[in-house]
Coordinates of C-alpha atoms in Angstrom, one line a residue:
M1 CA 2.3 6.3 -8.7
I2 CA -1.2 7.6 -9.7
A3 CA -2.4 4.1 -9.9
F4 CA -1.0 3.7 -6.3
A5 CA -2.8 6.7 -5.0
A6 CA -6.0 5.6 -6.7
N7 CA -6.1 2.4 -4.3
S8 CA -6.8 4.6 -1.6
V9 CA -9.2 6.6 -3.2
L10 CA -11.3 4.0 -4.7
A11 CA -11.4 2.3 -1.4
R12 CA -12.6 5.4 0.6
A13 CA -15.0 5.8 -2.1
A14 CA -16.5 2.5 -1.9
L15 CA -16.5 2.6 1.9
L16 CA -17.6 6.3 2.5
K17 CA -21.2 5.8 1.5
P18 CA -20.9 2.7 2.2
A19 CA -21.3 1.3 -1.1
I20 CA -19.7 -2.2 0.0
D21 CA -18.7 -3.7 2.9
P22 CA -14.8 -3.8 3.6
A23 CA -14.4 -7.4 3.7
S24 CA -16.5 -7.9 0.2
F25 CA -14.2 -4.9 -1.0
T26 CA -11.0 -6.8 0.2
T27 CA -12.3 -10.2 -1.8
I28 CA -13.2 -8.3 -4.9
R29 CA -9.8 -6.4 -5.1
I30 CA -7.7 -9.5 -4.3
I31 CA -9.6 -11.6 -6.9
S32 CA -9.8 -9.2 -9.6
G33 CA -6.1 -8.3 -9.2
A34 CA -5.3 -12.0 -9.4
I35 CA -7.3 -12.6 -12.6
M36 CA -5.5 -9.4 -14.4
L37 CA -2.3 -10.5 -13.4
S38 CA -2.9 -13.9 -14.6
L39 CA -3.8 -12.7 -17.7
L40 CA -0.8 -10.5 -18.2
L41 CA 1.4 -13.3 -17.1
L42 CA 0.0 -15.6 -19.6
M43 CA 0.3 -13.1 -22.3
R44 CA 4.0 -13.4 -22.1
Q45 CA 5.3 -16.0 -24.4
R46 CA 7.3 -17.6 -22.1
S47 CA 4.4 -18.2 -19.3
S48 CA 1.5 -20.9 -19.3
A49 CA -1.4 -21.8 -16.8
R50 CA 1.0 -23.7 -14.7
D51 CA 3.3 -21.2 -14.0
L52 CA 0.8 -19.0 -12.5
L53 CA 1.4 -19.9 -8.8
S54 CA 5.2 -21.0 -9.3
G55 CA 6.4 -17.5 -8.0
G56 CA 4.2 -17.2 -5.1
N57 CA 4.7 -18.2 -1.5
W58 CA 2.4 -18.4 1.6
H59 CA 4.1 -16.3 3.6
S60 CA 4.3 -13.4 1.3
A61 CA 0.5 -13.8 0.2
F62 CA -0.2 -13.8 4.2
W63 CA 1.5 -10.1 4.5
L64 CA -0.4 -9.1 1.1
F65 CA -3.9 -10.1 2.4
A66 CA -3.0 -8.8 5.8
Y67 CA -2.2 -5.3 4.0
A68 CA -5.1 -5.3 1.9
V69 CA -7.7 -6.1 4.6
T70 CA -6.5 -3.7 7.1
L71 CA -6.5 -1.1 4.7
S72 CA -10.1 -1.7 3.5
F73 CA -11.3 -1.4 7.3
A74 CA -9.2 1.4 8.2
Y75 CA -10.9 3.4 5.2
I76 CA -14.0 3.3 7.0
G77 CA -13.0 6.1 9.3
L78 CA -10.1 8.0 7.6
D79 CA -9.8 10.3 4.6
T80 CA -8.0 9.5 1.6
G81 CA -5.2 11.6 2.0
V82 CA -4.3 11.3 5.9
G83 CA -4.6 7.3 5.0
A84 CA -2.2 7.3 2.3
L85 CA 0.2 9.3 4.6
I86 CA -0.1 6.9 7.4
L87 CA 0.2 4.0 4.9
F88 CA 3.5 5.5 3.3
A89 CA 5.1 6.5 6.8
L90 CA 4.7 2.9 8.3
V91 CA 5.8 1.5 4.9
Q92 CA 9.0 3.3 5.0
T93 CA 9.5 3.1 8.8
T94 CA 9.1 -0.6 8.7
M95 CA 11.8 -0.8 5.7
I96 CA 14.4 1.4 7.0
G97 CA 14.0 -0.3 10.4
W98 CA 14.9 -3.4 9.1
S99 CA 17.9 -1.8 7.1
V100 CA 19.3 -0.6 10.5
F101 CA 18.3 -4.1 12.2
R102 CA 20.5 -5.7 9.7
G103 CA 23.6 -3.6 10.5
D104 CA 23.1 -0.7 8.2
R105 CA 24.2 2.5 10.2
P106 CA 22.6 5.6 9.0
I107 CA 24.5 9.1 9.5
L108 CA 23.6 12.4 11.0
P109 CA 21.3 13.7 8.3
E110 CA 19.5 10.5 7.7
W111 CA 18.6 10.2 11.6
A112 CA 17.4 14.0 11.5
G113 CA 15.1 13.1 8.6
L114 CA 13.8 10.0 10.1
A115 CA 13.3 12.1 13.3
I116 CA 11.4 15.0 11.6
A117 CA 9.3 12.4 9.6
F118 CA 8.6 10.2 13.1
S119 CA 7.8 13.6 15.1
A120 CA 5.3 14.8 12.4
F121 CA 3.5 11.3 12.1
V122 CA 3.2 11.3 16.0
W123 CA 1.5 14.6 15.7
L124 CA -0.3 13.8 12.9
V125 CA -2.4 10.9 14.9
S126 CA -2.4 12.9 18.3
P127 CA -5.6 13.9 19.6
G128 CA -7.1 17.2 18.3
L129 CA -10.0 18.6 16.4
E130 CA -8.6 17.5 13.2
A131 CA -7.0 14.2 14.5
P132 CA -7.8 11.0 12.9
D133 CA -10.1 8.3 14.3
P134 CA -7.5 6.5 16.4
F135 CA -8.7 3.0 15.6
S136 CA -8.6 3.5 12.0
A137 CA -5.2 4.9 11.9
F138 CA -4.0 2.1 14.1
L139 CA -5.4 -0.3 11.4
M140 CA -3.8 1.9 8.5
A141 CA -0.3 1.4 10.3
L142 CA -1.2 -2.3 10.5
S143 CA -1.5 -2.4 6.9
G144 CA 1.8 0.1 6.2
I145 CA 3.8 -2.7 8.2
A146 CA 2.6 -5.5 6.4
W147 CA 3.0 -4.0 3.0
G148 CA 6.5 -3.1 4.4
I149 CA 7.1 -6.5 5.1
Y150 CA 5.4 -7.8 1.8
S151 CA 8.1 -5.6 0.3
L152 CA 11.0 -6.8 1.7
R153 CA 10.2 -10.3 1.2
G154 CA 9.9 -9.3 -2.5
R155 CA 13.2 -7.8 -2.8
G156 CA 15.7 -9.7 -5.1
S157 CA 12.8 -11.5 -7.1
T158 CA 14.0 -12.4 -10.6
D159 CA 10.6 -12.2 -11.8
P160 CA 8.4 -9.8 -9.8
L161 CA 5.1 -9.9 -11.9
R162 CA 5.3 -13.9 -11.4
A163 CA 5.5 -13.7 -7.9
T164 CA 3.2 -10.7 -7.5
T165 CA 0.5 -13.1 -9.4
G166 CA 1.4 -16.1 -7.3
N167 CA 1.0 -14.1 -4.1
F168 CA -2.5 -12.7 -5.6
L169 CA -3.9 -16.0 -6.3
L170 CA -2.4 -17.7 -2.9
A171 CA -4.4 -14.6 -1.2
V172 CA -7.8 -15.5 -2.7
P173 CA -8.6 -18.4 0.0
M174 CA -7.6 -16.0 2.6
T175 CA -10.0 -13.3 1.4
V176 CA -13.1 -15.8 1.1
V177 CA -12.5 -16.8 4.6
I178 CA -12.6 -13.2 6.1
S179 CA -15.9 -12.7 3.9
A180 CA -17.2 -15.9 5.2
I181 CA -16.7 -14.6 8.9
Y182 CA -18.3 -11.1 8.2
L183 CA -21.1 -12.7 6.2
S184 CA -23.8 -11.0 8.5
Q185 CA -22.5 -7.7 7.6
I186 CA -22.3 -8.1 3.7
N187 CA -23.3 -4.9 1.9
L188 CA -23.1 -5.0 -1.7
S189 CA -23.7 -2.5 -4.5
I190 CA -22.8 -2.5 -8.3
Y191 CA -21.1 0.9 -7.6
G192 CA -19.1 -0.7 -4.9
I193 CA -18.4 -4.0 -6.6
M194 CA -17.0 -1.9 -9.6
L195 CA -14.9 0.1 -7.4
G196 CA -13.5 -3.0 -5.9
A197 CA -12.8 -4.8 -9.2
A198 CA -11.5 -1.5 -10.6
S199 CA -9.2 -1.2 -7.6
G200 CA -8.1 -4.9 -8.3
A201 CA -7.6 -5.3 -12.0
I202 CA -6.7 -1.7 -13.0
T203 CA -5.0 0.3 -9.9
S204 CA -3.2 -3.0 -8.4
G205 CA -3.0 -5.4 -11.1
V206 CA -2.0 -3.1 -14.3
G207 CA -0.6 -0.5 -11.6
Y208 CA 2.0 -3.1 -10.2
A209 CA 2.9 -4.6 -13.8
I210 CA 3.7 -0.7 -15.1
W211 CA 5.8 -0.3 -11.8
Y212 CA 7.7 -3.4 -12.1
R213 CA 8.2 -2.8 -16.0
V214 CA 9.8 1.0 -15.3
L215 CA 11.4 0.3 -12.0
P216 CA 14.7 -1.3 -13.3
Q217 CA 15.2 1.9 -15.6
L218 CA 15.3 4.2 -12.2
S219 CA 18.0 4.4 -9.6
A220 CA 17.1 3.3 -6.2
M221 CA 16.9 6.7 -5.0
Q222 CA 14.7 7.9 -7.7
G223 CA 12.3 5.0 -7.1
S224 CA 12.0 5.9 -3.6
I225 CA 11.6 9.8 -4.1
V226 CA 8.9 9.2 -6.8
Q227 CA 6.9 7.3 -4.0
L228 CA 6.8 10.5 -2.1
T229 CA 4.2 11.8 -4.4
V230 CA 1.8 8.9 -3.5
P231 CA -0.3 10.4 -0.3
V232 CA -0.2 13.8 -2.0
I233 CA -1.8 12.3 -5.2
A234 CA -4.3 10.4 -3.0
G235 CA -5.2 13.7 -1.2
L236 CA -6.1 15.2 -4.4
G237 CA -8.1 12.2 -5.3
G238 CA -10.1 12.4 -2.2
L239 CA -10.7 16.0 -2.7
I240 CA -11.8 15.8 -6.3
W241 CA -13.7 12.3 -5.9
S242 CA -15.2 12.4 -2.1
G243 CA -15.1 16.3 -1.7
E244 CA -12.8 15.7 1.2
P245 CA -11.0 19.1 2.6
F246 CA -7.1 19.8 3.1
T247 CA -6.9 20.0 6.6
T248 CA -4.0 22.1 8.1
R249 CA -2.9 19.0 9.6
F250 CA -2.7 16.7 6.5
V251 CA -0.9 19.6 4.6
L252 CA 1.6 20.3 7.5
G253 CA 1.9 16.2 8.2
S254 CA 2.4 15.8 4.5
I255 CA 5.4 18.6 4.5
F256 CA 6.9 17.3 7.4
I257 CA 7.0 13.3 6.9
L258 CA 7.5 13.5 3.1
G259 CA 10.1 16.2 3.6
G260 CA 11.8 14.0 6.3
V261 CA 11.5 10.7 4.4
A262 CA 13.3 12.6 1.3
L263 CA 16.1 14.0 3.6
A264 CA 16.7 10.4 4.8
I265 CA 16.8 8.5 1.3
V266 CA 18.9 11.3 -0.5
S267 CA 21.7 11.1 2.5
K268 CA 21.4 7.5 2.3
S269 CA 22.2 7.6 -1.4
K270 CA 24.8 9.9 -1.1
R271 CA 26.3 8.3 1.8
Q272 CA 26.5 5.0 -0.4

C-alpha cells in the first residue's frame, strides 16, 4: 500500500515544481514499469521473451493508459492526499456500481455506507476555500474510473503478473503518441525523469508484483480494507515530501469516505 500511495506522492512531487511535463511523466512511468515487469517475468523459470505480450490485450492496455495519463495531468492542480482520495473513491464506486449492475443487491448497511461515502465525496469536491481545482478533480475522477474498469477486466486472471506486463508493454505506444501531441510543451529535468522512472519501475512495477504475490493469502474483505490506507499514506507522503498541509476538508473527507466504504465492505462480506 505504501508503494501504491507513493505513485501519487511521486507524481505530485514531479509536477508541482514542475520538474517534468505530465505527458513525459506518463511515458517514462509506463516504459519504466514495462521494463521492470518484463525483467520480473523473465526471471521466472517458465517465462521467456516471447511470453511478454501474451497476457495483455489492447482494451485493458487502453484503460491502464487512461488511468496513468489522467492521473498525471490531474496532479498539476491537486494536493497528493486529495488526489489519492478522489482516485480511490471513484475506483470503489466504479467496481461497486458494476457489481450492482450485474445483479448484486446490497443490503441496508451497505447502502448506508455507500451513501455516507458518496455524500462525503460530493462535499469534498464542492466549492469552498479548501476545495480542489474542479478540472483537476474531474481528471482524477476519470483516472479512478479508468483504474476501476482496468481492475474489473483483470479479475479472474490466472497469471496477473503476466497480464500486467503485457498491458504495460501495449500501453507504451499510446504514451508515445500523447508525448508527441504535447511535444511543444515538453519539460524535462533529471529530477523529473528520476521520479517518473521510480514511479514506473519501483512503485508500479515492483509494487504490483508484491501485491499480486500476497493477494492470494488475503480474504476479499482483507484485500479491500487494507486499500483504505492508501489515501491516508499518500496524504502523509505529501505532507513530508511536498509540505502539503492536512486540511480540515481532507481529514473529514477521508474519515467519512473511507469509513463509508469500510462499512459497505464489511456488510457485504457478512452478507455473503
